[in-house]
Coordinates of C-alpha atoms in Angstrom, one line a residue:
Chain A
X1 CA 81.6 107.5 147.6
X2 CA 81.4 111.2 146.8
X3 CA 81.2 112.5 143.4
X4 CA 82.9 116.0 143.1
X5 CA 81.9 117.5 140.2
X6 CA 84.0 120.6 138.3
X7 CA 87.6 122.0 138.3
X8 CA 88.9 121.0 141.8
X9 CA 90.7 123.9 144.1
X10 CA 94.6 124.3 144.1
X11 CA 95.6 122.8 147.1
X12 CA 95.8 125.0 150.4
X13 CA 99.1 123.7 151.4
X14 CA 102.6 125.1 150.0
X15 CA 103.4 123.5 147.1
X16 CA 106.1 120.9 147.2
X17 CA 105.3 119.5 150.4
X18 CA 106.5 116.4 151.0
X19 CA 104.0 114.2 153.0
X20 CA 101.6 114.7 149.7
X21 CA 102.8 112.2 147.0
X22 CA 102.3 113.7 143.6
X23 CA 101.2 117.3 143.5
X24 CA 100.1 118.7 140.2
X25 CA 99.3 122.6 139.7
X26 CA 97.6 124.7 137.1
X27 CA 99.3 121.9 134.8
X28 CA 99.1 123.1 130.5
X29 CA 100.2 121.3 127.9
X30 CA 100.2 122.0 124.2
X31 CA 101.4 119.7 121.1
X32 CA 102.2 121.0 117.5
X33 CA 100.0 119.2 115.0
X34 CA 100.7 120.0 112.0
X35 CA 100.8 124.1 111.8
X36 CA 98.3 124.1 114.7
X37 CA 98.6 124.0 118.6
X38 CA 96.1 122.0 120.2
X39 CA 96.1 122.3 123.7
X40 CA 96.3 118.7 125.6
X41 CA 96.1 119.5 129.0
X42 CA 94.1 122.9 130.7
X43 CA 95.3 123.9 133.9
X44 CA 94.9 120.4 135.8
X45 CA 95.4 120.6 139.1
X46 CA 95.5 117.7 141.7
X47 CA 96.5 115.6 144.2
X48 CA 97.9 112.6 145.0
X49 CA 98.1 111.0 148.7
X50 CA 101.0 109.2 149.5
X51 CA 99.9 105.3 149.3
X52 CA 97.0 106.0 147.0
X53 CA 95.8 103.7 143.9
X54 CA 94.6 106.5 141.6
X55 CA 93.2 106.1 138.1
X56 CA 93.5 108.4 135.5
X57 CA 90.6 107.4 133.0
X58 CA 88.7 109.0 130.0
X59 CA 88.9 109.0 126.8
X60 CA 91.5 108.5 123.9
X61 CA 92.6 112.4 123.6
X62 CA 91.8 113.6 127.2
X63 CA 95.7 114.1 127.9
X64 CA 96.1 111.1 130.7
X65 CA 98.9 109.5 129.2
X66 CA 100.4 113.0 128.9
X67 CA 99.9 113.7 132.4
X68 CA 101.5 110.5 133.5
X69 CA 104.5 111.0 131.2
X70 CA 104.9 114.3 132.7
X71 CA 105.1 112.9 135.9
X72 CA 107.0 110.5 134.8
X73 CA 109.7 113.4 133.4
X74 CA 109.4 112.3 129.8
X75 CA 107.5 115.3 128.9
X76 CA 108.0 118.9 130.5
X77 CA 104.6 121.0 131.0
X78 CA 104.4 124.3 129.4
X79 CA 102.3 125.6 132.0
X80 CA 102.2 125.0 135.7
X81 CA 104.3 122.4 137.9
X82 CA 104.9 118.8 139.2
X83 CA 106.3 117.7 142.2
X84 CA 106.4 114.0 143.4
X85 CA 107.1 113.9 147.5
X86 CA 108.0 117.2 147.5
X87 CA 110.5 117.3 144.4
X88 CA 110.4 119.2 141.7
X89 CA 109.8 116.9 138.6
X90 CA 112.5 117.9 135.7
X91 CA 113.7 114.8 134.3
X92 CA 112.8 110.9 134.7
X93 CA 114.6 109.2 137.9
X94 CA 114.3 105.6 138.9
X95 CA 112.6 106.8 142.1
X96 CA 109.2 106.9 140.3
X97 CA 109.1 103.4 138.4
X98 CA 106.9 103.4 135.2
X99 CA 105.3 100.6 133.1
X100 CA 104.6 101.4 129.7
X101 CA 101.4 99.4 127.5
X102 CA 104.0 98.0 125.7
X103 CA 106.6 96.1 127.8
X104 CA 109.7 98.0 126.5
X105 CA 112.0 94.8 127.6
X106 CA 115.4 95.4 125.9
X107 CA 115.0 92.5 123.2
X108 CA 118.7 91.7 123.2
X109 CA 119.1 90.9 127.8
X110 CA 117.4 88.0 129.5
X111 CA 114.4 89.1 132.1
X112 CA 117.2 88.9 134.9
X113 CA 119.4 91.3 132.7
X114 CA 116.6 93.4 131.6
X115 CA 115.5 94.1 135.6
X116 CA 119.2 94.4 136.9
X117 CA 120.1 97.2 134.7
X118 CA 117.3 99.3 137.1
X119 CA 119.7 98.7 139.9
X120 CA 123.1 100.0 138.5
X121 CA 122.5 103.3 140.5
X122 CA 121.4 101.3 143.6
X123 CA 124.6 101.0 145.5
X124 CA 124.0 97.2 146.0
X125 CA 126.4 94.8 145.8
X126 CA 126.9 92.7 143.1
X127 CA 125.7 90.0 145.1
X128 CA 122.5 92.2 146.8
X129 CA 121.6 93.0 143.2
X130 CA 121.1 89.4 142.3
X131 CA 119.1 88.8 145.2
X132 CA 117.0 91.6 144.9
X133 CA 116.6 90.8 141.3
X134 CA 115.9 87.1 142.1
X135 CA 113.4 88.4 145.2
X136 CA 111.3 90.5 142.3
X137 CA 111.2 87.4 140.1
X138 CA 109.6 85.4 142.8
X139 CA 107.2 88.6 143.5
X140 CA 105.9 89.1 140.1
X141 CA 105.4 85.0 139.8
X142 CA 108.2 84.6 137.0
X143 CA 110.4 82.1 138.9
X144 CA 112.5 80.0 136.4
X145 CA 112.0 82.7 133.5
X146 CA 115.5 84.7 134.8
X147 CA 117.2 83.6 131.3
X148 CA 114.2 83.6 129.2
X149 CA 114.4 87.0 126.4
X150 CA 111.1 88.6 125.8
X151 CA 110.6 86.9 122.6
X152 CA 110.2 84.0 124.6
X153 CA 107.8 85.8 126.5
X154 CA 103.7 86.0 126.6
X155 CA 102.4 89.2 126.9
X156 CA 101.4 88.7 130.2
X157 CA 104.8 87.9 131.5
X158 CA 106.6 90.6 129.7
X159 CA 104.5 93.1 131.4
X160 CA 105.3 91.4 134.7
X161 CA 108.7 91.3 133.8
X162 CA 108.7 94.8 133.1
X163 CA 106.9 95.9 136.4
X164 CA 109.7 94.1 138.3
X165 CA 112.3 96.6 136.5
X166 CA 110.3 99.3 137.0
X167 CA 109.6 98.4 141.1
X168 CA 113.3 97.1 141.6
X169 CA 114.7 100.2 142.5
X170 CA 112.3 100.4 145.3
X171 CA 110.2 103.7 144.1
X172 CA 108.1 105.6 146.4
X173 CA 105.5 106.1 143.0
X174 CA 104.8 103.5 140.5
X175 CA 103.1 104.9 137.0
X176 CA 101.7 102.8 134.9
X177 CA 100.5 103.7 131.5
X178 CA 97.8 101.6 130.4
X179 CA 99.4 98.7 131.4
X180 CA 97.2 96.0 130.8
X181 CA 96.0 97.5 127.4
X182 CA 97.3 94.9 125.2
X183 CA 96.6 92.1 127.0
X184 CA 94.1 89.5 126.7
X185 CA 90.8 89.8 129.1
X186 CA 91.7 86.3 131.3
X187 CA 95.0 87.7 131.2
X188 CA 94.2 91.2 132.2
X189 CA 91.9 90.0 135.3
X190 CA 94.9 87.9 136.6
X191 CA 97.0 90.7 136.6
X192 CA 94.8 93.4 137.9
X193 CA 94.9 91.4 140.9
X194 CA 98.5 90.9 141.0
X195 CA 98.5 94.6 140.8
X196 CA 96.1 94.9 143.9
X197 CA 98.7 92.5 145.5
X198 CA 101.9 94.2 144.3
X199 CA 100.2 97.8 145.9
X200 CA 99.6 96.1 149.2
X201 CA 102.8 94.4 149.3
X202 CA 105.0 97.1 148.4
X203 CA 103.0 99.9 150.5
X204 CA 103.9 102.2 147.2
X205 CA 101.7 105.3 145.7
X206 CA 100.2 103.9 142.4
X207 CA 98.8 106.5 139.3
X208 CA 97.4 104.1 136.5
X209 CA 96.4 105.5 133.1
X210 CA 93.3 103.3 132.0
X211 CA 90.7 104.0 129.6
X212 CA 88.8 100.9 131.4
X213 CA 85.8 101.9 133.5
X214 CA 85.5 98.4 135.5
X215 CA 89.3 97.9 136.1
X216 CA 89.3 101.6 136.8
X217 CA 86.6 101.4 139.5
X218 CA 88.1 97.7 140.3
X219 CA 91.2 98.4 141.5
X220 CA 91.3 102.3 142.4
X221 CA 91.0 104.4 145.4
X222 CA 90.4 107.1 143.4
X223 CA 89.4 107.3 140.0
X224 CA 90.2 111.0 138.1
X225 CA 87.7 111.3 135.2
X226 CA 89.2 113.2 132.4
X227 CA 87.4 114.7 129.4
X228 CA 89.1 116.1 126.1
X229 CA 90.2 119.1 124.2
X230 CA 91.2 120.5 126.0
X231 CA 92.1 117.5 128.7
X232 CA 90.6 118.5 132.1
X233 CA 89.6 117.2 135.2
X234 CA 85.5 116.1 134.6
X235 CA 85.1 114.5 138.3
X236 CA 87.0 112.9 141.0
X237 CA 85.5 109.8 142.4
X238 CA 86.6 108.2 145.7
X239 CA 86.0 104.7 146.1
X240 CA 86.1 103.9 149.7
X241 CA 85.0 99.6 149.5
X242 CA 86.7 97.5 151.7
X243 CA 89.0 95.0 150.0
X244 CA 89.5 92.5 148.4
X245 CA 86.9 93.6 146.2
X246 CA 84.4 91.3 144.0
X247 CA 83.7 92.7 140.6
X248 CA 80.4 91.6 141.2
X249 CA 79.6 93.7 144.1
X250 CA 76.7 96.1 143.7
X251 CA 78.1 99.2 144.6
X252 CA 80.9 98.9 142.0
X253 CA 78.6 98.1 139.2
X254 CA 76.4 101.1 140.1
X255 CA 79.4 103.1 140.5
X256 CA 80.5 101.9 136.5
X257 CA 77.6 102.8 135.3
X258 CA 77.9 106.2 136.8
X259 CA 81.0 107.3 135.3
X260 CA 80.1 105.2 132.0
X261 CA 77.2 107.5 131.7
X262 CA 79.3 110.6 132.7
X263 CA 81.3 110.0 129.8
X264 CA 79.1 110.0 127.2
Chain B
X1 CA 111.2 60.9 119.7
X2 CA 112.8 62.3 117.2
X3 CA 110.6 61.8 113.6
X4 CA 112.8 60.3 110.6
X5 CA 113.0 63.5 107.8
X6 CA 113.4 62.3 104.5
X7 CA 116.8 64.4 103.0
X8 CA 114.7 65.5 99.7
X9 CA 111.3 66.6 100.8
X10 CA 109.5 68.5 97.9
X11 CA 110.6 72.1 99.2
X12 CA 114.0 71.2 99.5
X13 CA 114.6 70.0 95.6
X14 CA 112.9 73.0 94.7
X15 CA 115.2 75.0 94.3
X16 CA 117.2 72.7 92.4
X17 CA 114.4 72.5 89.6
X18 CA 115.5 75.4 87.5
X19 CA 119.6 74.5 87.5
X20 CA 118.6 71.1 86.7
X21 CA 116.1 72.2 83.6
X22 CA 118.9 73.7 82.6
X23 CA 121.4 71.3 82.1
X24 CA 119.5 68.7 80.7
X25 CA 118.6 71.8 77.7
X26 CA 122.5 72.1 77.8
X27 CA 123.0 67.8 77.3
X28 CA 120.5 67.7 74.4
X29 CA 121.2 71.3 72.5
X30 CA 124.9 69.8 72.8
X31 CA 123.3 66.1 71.2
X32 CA 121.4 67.7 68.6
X33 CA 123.9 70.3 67.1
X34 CA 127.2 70.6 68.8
X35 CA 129.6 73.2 66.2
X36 CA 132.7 72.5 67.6
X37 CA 133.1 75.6 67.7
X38 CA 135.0 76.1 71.6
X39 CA 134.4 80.5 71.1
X40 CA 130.9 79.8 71.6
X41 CA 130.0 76.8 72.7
X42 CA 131.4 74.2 74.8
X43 CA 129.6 70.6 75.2
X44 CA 129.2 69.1 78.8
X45 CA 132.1 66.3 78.3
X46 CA 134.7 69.2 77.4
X47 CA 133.1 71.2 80.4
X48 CA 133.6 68.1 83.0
X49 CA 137.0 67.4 81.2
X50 CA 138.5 71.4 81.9
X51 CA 137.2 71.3 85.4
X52 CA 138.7 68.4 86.2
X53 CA 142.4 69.4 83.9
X54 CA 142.0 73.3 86.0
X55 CA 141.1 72.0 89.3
X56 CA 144.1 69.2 89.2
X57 CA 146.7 71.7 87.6
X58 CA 145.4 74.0 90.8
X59 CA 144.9 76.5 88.3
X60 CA 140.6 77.0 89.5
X61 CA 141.3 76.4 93.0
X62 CA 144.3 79.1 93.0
X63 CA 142.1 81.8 91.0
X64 CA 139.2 80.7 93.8
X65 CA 141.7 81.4 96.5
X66 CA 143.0 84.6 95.5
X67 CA 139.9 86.2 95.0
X68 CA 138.7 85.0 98.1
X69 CA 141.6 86.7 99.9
X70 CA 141.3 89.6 97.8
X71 CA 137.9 90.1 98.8
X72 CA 138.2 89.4 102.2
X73 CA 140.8 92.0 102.8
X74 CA 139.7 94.9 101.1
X75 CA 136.0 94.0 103.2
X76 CA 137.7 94.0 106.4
X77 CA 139.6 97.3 105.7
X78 CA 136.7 98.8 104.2
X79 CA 134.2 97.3 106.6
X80 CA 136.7 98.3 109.9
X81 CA 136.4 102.2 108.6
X82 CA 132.7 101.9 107.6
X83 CA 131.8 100.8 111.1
X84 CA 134.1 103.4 112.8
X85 CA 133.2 106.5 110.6
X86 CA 129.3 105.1 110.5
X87 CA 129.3 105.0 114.7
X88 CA 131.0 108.3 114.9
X89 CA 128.2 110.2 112.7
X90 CA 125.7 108.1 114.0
X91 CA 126.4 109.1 117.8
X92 CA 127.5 112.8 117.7
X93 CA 125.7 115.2 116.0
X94 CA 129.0 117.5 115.3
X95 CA 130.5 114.7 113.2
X96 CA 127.1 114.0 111.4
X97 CA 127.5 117.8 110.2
X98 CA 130.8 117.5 109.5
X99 CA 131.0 113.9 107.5
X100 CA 127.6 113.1 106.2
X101 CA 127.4 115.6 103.2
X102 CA 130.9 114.6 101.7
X103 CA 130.9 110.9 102.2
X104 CA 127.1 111.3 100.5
X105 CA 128.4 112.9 97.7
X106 CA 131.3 110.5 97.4
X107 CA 129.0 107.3 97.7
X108 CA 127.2 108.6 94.4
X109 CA 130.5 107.9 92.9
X110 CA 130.1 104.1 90.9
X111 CA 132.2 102.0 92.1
X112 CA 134.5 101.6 89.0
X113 CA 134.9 105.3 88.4
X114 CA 137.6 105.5 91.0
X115 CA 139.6 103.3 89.1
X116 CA 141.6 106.4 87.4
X117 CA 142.1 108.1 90.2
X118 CA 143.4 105.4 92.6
X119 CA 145.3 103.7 90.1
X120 CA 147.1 107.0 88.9
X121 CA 147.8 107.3 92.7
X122 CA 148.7 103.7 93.6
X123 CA 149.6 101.8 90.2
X124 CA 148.1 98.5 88.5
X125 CA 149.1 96.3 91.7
X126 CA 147.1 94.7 94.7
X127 CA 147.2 97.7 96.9
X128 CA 145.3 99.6 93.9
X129 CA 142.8 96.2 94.1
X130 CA 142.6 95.8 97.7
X131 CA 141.7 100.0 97.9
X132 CA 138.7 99.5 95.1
X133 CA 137.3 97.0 97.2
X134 CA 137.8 98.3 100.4
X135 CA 136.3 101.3 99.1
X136 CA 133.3 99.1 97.6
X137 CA 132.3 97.7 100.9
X138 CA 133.5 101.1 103.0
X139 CA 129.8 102.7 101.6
X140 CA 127.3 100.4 102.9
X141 CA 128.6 99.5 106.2
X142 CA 129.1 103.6 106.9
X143 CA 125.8 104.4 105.7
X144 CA 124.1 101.6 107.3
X145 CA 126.0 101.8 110.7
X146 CA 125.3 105.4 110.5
X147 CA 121.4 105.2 110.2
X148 CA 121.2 102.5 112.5
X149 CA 122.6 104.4 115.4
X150 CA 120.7 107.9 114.7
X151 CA 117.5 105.8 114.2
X152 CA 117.4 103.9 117.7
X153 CA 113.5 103.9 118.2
X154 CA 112.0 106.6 120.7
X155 CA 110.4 103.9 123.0
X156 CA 114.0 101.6 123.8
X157 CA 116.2 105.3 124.5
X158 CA 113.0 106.4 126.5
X159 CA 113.5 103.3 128.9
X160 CA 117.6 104.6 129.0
X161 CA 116.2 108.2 130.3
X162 CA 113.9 106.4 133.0
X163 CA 116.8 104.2 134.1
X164 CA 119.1 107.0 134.6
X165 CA 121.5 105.7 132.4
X166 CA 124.7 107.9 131.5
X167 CA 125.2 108.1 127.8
X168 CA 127.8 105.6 127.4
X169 CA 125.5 103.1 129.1
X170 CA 122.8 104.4 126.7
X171 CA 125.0 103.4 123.9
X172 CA 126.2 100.4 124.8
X173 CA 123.2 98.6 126.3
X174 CA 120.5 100.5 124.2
X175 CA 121.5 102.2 121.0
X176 CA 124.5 99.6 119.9
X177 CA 122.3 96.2 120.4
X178 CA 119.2 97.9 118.6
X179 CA 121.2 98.9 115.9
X180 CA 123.3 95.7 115.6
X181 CA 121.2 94.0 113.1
X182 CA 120.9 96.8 110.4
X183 CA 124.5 97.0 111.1
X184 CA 124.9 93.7 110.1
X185 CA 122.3 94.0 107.3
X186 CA 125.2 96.8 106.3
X187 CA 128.1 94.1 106.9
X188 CA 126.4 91.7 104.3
X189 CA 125.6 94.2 101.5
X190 CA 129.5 95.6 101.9
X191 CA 130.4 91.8 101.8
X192 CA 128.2 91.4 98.5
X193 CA 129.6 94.5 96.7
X194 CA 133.6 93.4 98.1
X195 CA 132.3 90.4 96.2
X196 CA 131.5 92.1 93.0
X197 CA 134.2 94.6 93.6
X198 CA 136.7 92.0 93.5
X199 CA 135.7 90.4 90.3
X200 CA 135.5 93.5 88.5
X201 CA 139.3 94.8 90.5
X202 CA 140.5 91.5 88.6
X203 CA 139.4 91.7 85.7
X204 CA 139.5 95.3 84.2
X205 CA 142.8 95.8 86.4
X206 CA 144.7 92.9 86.1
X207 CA 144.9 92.1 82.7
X208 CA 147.0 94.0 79.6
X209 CA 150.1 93.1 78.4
X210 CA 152.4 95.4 80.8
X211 CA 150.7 94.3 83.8
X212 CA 150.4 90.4 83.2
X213 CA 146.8 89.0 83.9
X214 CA 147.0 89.1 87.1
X215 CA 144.8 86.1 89.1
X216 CA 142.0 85.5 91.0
X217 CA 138.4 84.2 89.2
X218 CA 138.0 87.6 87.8
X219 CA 141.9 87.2 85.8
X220 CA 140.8 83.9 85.0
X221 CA 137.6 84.6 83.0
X222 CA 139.6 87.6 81.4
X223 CA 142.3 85.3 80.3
X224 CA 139.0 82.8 78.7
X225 CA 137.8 85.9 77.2
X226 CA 141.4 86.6 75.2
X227 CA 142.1 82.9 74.4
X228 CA 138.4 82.8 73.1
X229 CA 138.0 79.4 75.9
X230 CA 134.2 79.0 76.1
X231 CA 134.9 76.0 78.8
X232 CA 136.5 78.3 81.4
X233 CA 134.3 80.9 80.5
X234 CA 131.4 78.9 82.0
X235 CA 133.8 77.7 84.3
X236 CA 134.2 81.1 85.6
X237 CA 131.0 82.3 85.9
X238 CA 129.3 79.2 87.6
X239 CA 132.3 79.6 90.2
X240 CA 131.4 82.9 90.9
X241 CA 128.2 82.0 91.1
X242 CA 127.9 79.3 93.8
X243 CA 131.3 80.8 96.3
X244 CA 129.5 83.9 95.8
X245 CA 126.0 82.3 97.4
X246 CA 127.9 80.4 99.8
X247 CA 129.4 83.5 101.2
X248 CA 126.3 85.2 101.6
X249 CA 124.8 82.2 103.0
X250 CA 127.2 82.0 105.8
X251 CA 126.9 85.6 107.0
X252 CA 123.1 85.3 106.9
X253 CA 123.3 82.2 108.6
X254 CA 125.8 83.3 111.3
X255 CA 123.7 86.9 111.4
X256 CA 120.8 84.7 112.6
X257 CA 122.3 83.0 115.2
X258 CA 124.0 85.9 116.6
X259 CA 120.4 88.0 116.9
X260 CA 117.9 85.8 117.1
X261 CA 115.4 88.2 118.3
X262 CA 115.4 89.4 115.2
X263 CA 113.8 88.2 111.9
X264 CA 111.3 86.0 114.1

């Protein structure tokens, strides 16, 4: 458990190397509001290992969704660059899945629709399609929901549903923007460990956007705390406990109130 | 097991309240002081007596038929060119620019005030009828099918860019199902004007002494008007009236069943 403190280094390697999984460099972001710029994001630099749960965390403003999105290649940086196993981040791809807070199912396709349509690029057969499909169904514990539309959904399940679309295509990156956000807090524990499970399962690099401390600390290798305008780096927090975890365990409650405390 | 419903539960008369208040007003005013007078006021009896002499003669049912027809028509020609010119502006931008300032300007037009120019171009007969409508329910469905597609919201076409779909996927499994119900929204107010379109088409169109009257509901009331007949004057109206609601009542019916993510 070491707590770096200020702006960390640019990393020494080229950039766009591909054994690191997400590399972000001297990263700026502005947004119009109103007649005024109002800078988001200040020249955030960092690292992602390949296989890593990292959390981005801080507060509402600090730019983490931002940085996710542009990661994600729904927003372009102004300033600075984002590569993702060594490629150049320009526009969304179904190599790096994403989860949004809300479950963005397409209201008018069943659950089996709504993943399949991830899978149009995959080159799989018909057939191979449904049994992928039908293989994420049983992963993320919807089994006899494949005809079901998301208004028949609970929260809970949409979200599941919607991280089977997003990890169908097999991603080497999954992003997940505040995921669990909306979702009740019995709700929200089952899935954080589904989420642990879904990591281990599917050996895949994780960046979460939280603004929870304990799920943050919870479920994270790393944690990134942000602060706000402008959004920057605060600290970087490794979280090297064994797993499976208990929430209860000392070291991650001291470790909570740390960060807690760093944020105010 | 299956819990016996009475037919007439409290909400379901309720609506029947007002018609029914009314009536009985219409039995006694027509006790108390009946003129005889059949300009202005017809009793009950004579009213039951012309429905049932018009509806045996076919006279009612034919006037109910033809406007039907008459309405249907001109709403599936104008409906057919609303949808197509309505999806062309609504998709590309070009055509917006093009398209959206004169049909605008057109739509501002009443209804009725076109009934110079088309029928100096097309005479007194049904085309001239057929076009007013068509024109009548052309507006709506244009406008609506128009918005609809340019107004898909950011969240559903941001799940298209991160599934890599091409643009004609994008508008047929994202932009055309989210737009469907205001599109049908459109269909049913271009049905409702057709409606009123057709009544009016009849009536100010199809009546004078070098064109005949005409038929249809809205020829039939004109023809109670100029033989001063207060019994098909009711008649007429109450006709309208209820195939009027049972039109619209079917297309909201059938719009629920076909989208029933919607309106829940």
């Amino acid at each position: 458990m070491v707590i770096k403190k200020g702006f960390p280094v640019a990393p020494a390697v080229a950039f766009g190397a591909a054994d690191a999984g997400v590399e972000i460099h001297q990263l700026s972001k502005w947004f119009a509001v109103d007649e005024n710029r109002v800078q988001a994001l200040d020249r955030v630099s960092l690292t992602v290992q390949d296989g890593e749960f990292l959390t981005l965390l801080g507060p509402s403003g600090c730019g983490k969704s931002t940085l996710l999105r542009m990661l994600a290649g729904l927003d372009v940086p102004d300033e600075g660059d984002v590569a993702v196993y060594g490629a150049r981040v320009e526009r969304p791809s179904l190599s790096r899945g994403i989860v949004f807070q809300d479950h963005r199912l397409l209201p008018w396709l069943t659950v089996r629709e709504n993943i399949a349509l991830s899978l149009h690029k995959s080159g799989l057969s018909q057939q191979e399609q449904n049994a992928r499909v039908s293989e994420l169904i049983a992963l993320v514990g919807l089994m006899g929901f494949d005809k079901a539309k998301p208004y028949q959904l609970s929260g809970g399940m949409s979200q599941r549903a919607a991280i089977a679309r997003a990890l169908a295509p097999r991603p080497r990156i999954l992003l997940l923007d505040e995921p669990l956000g909306a979702l009740d807090s019995l709700t929200r524990t089952r899935l954080q460990n589904e989420l642990i499970r879904l990591w281990e399962a599917e050996r895949i690099t994780v960046v979460m956007v939280t603004h929870d401390v304990e799920e943050a600390v919870y479920l994270s290798s790393r944690v990134v705390v942000m602060e706000s305008r402008p959004g920057r780096i605060q600290s970087i927090i490794d979280i090297d406990l064994p797993r499976p975890r208990k929430r209860t365990d000392v070291r991650l409650v001291t470790l909570r109130e740390q960060i807690l405390a760093s944020l105010e | 097991m299956a819990k016996q419903q009475p037919v007439l539960t409290p909400s379901a008369w309720r609506p029947l309240v007002v018609p029914l208040l009314l009536v009985t007003a219409w039995i006694a005013y027509s006790l108390v002081r009946d003129t005889g007078d059949s300009a202005t006021f017809t009793s009950p009896n004579a009213f039951a007596v012309a429905v049932a002499k018009d509806t045996a003669s076919g006279f009612l049912p034919g006037a109910i038929a033809a406007t039907l027809a008459r309405a249907i028509a001109g709403f599936l020609i104008g409906a057919s060119a609303g949808l197509a010119v309505g999806l062309a502006i609504g998709l590309w931008r070009p055509v917006d620019r093009l398209l959206s300032p004169t049909i605008d300007s057109a739509r501002q037009v009443a209804l009725f005030a076109w009934i110079p120019l088309l029928s100096a171009w097309l005479g007194n007969g049904e085309a001239m009828k057929v076009s007013l409508i068509s024109l009548g329910a052309f507006f709506p469905v244009a406008l609506a099918t128009a918005v609809a597609c340019a107004n898909v919201s950011r969240p559903y076409l941001e799940v298209g860019q991160v599934l890599e779909l091409s643009r004609r996927q994008e508008v047929s499994k994202i932009i055309l199902p989210a737009a469907a119900p205001a599109i049908v929204a459109g269909l049913e107010l271009g049905l409702n004007i057709a409606w009123l379109g057709t009544i009016g088409a009849e009536y100010l169109i199809g009546t004078g002494y070098i064109n005949g009257m005409g038929d249809g509901l809205g020829a039939y009331l004109a023809q109670a008007r100029e033989y001063a007949r207060m019994d098909r004057i009711l008649i007429g109206v109450i006709a309208l009236a209820l195939v009027g609601l049972a039109l619209d009542r079917l297309v909201s019916w059938s719009s629920r069943k076909v989208f029933p993510w919607h309106r829940q």
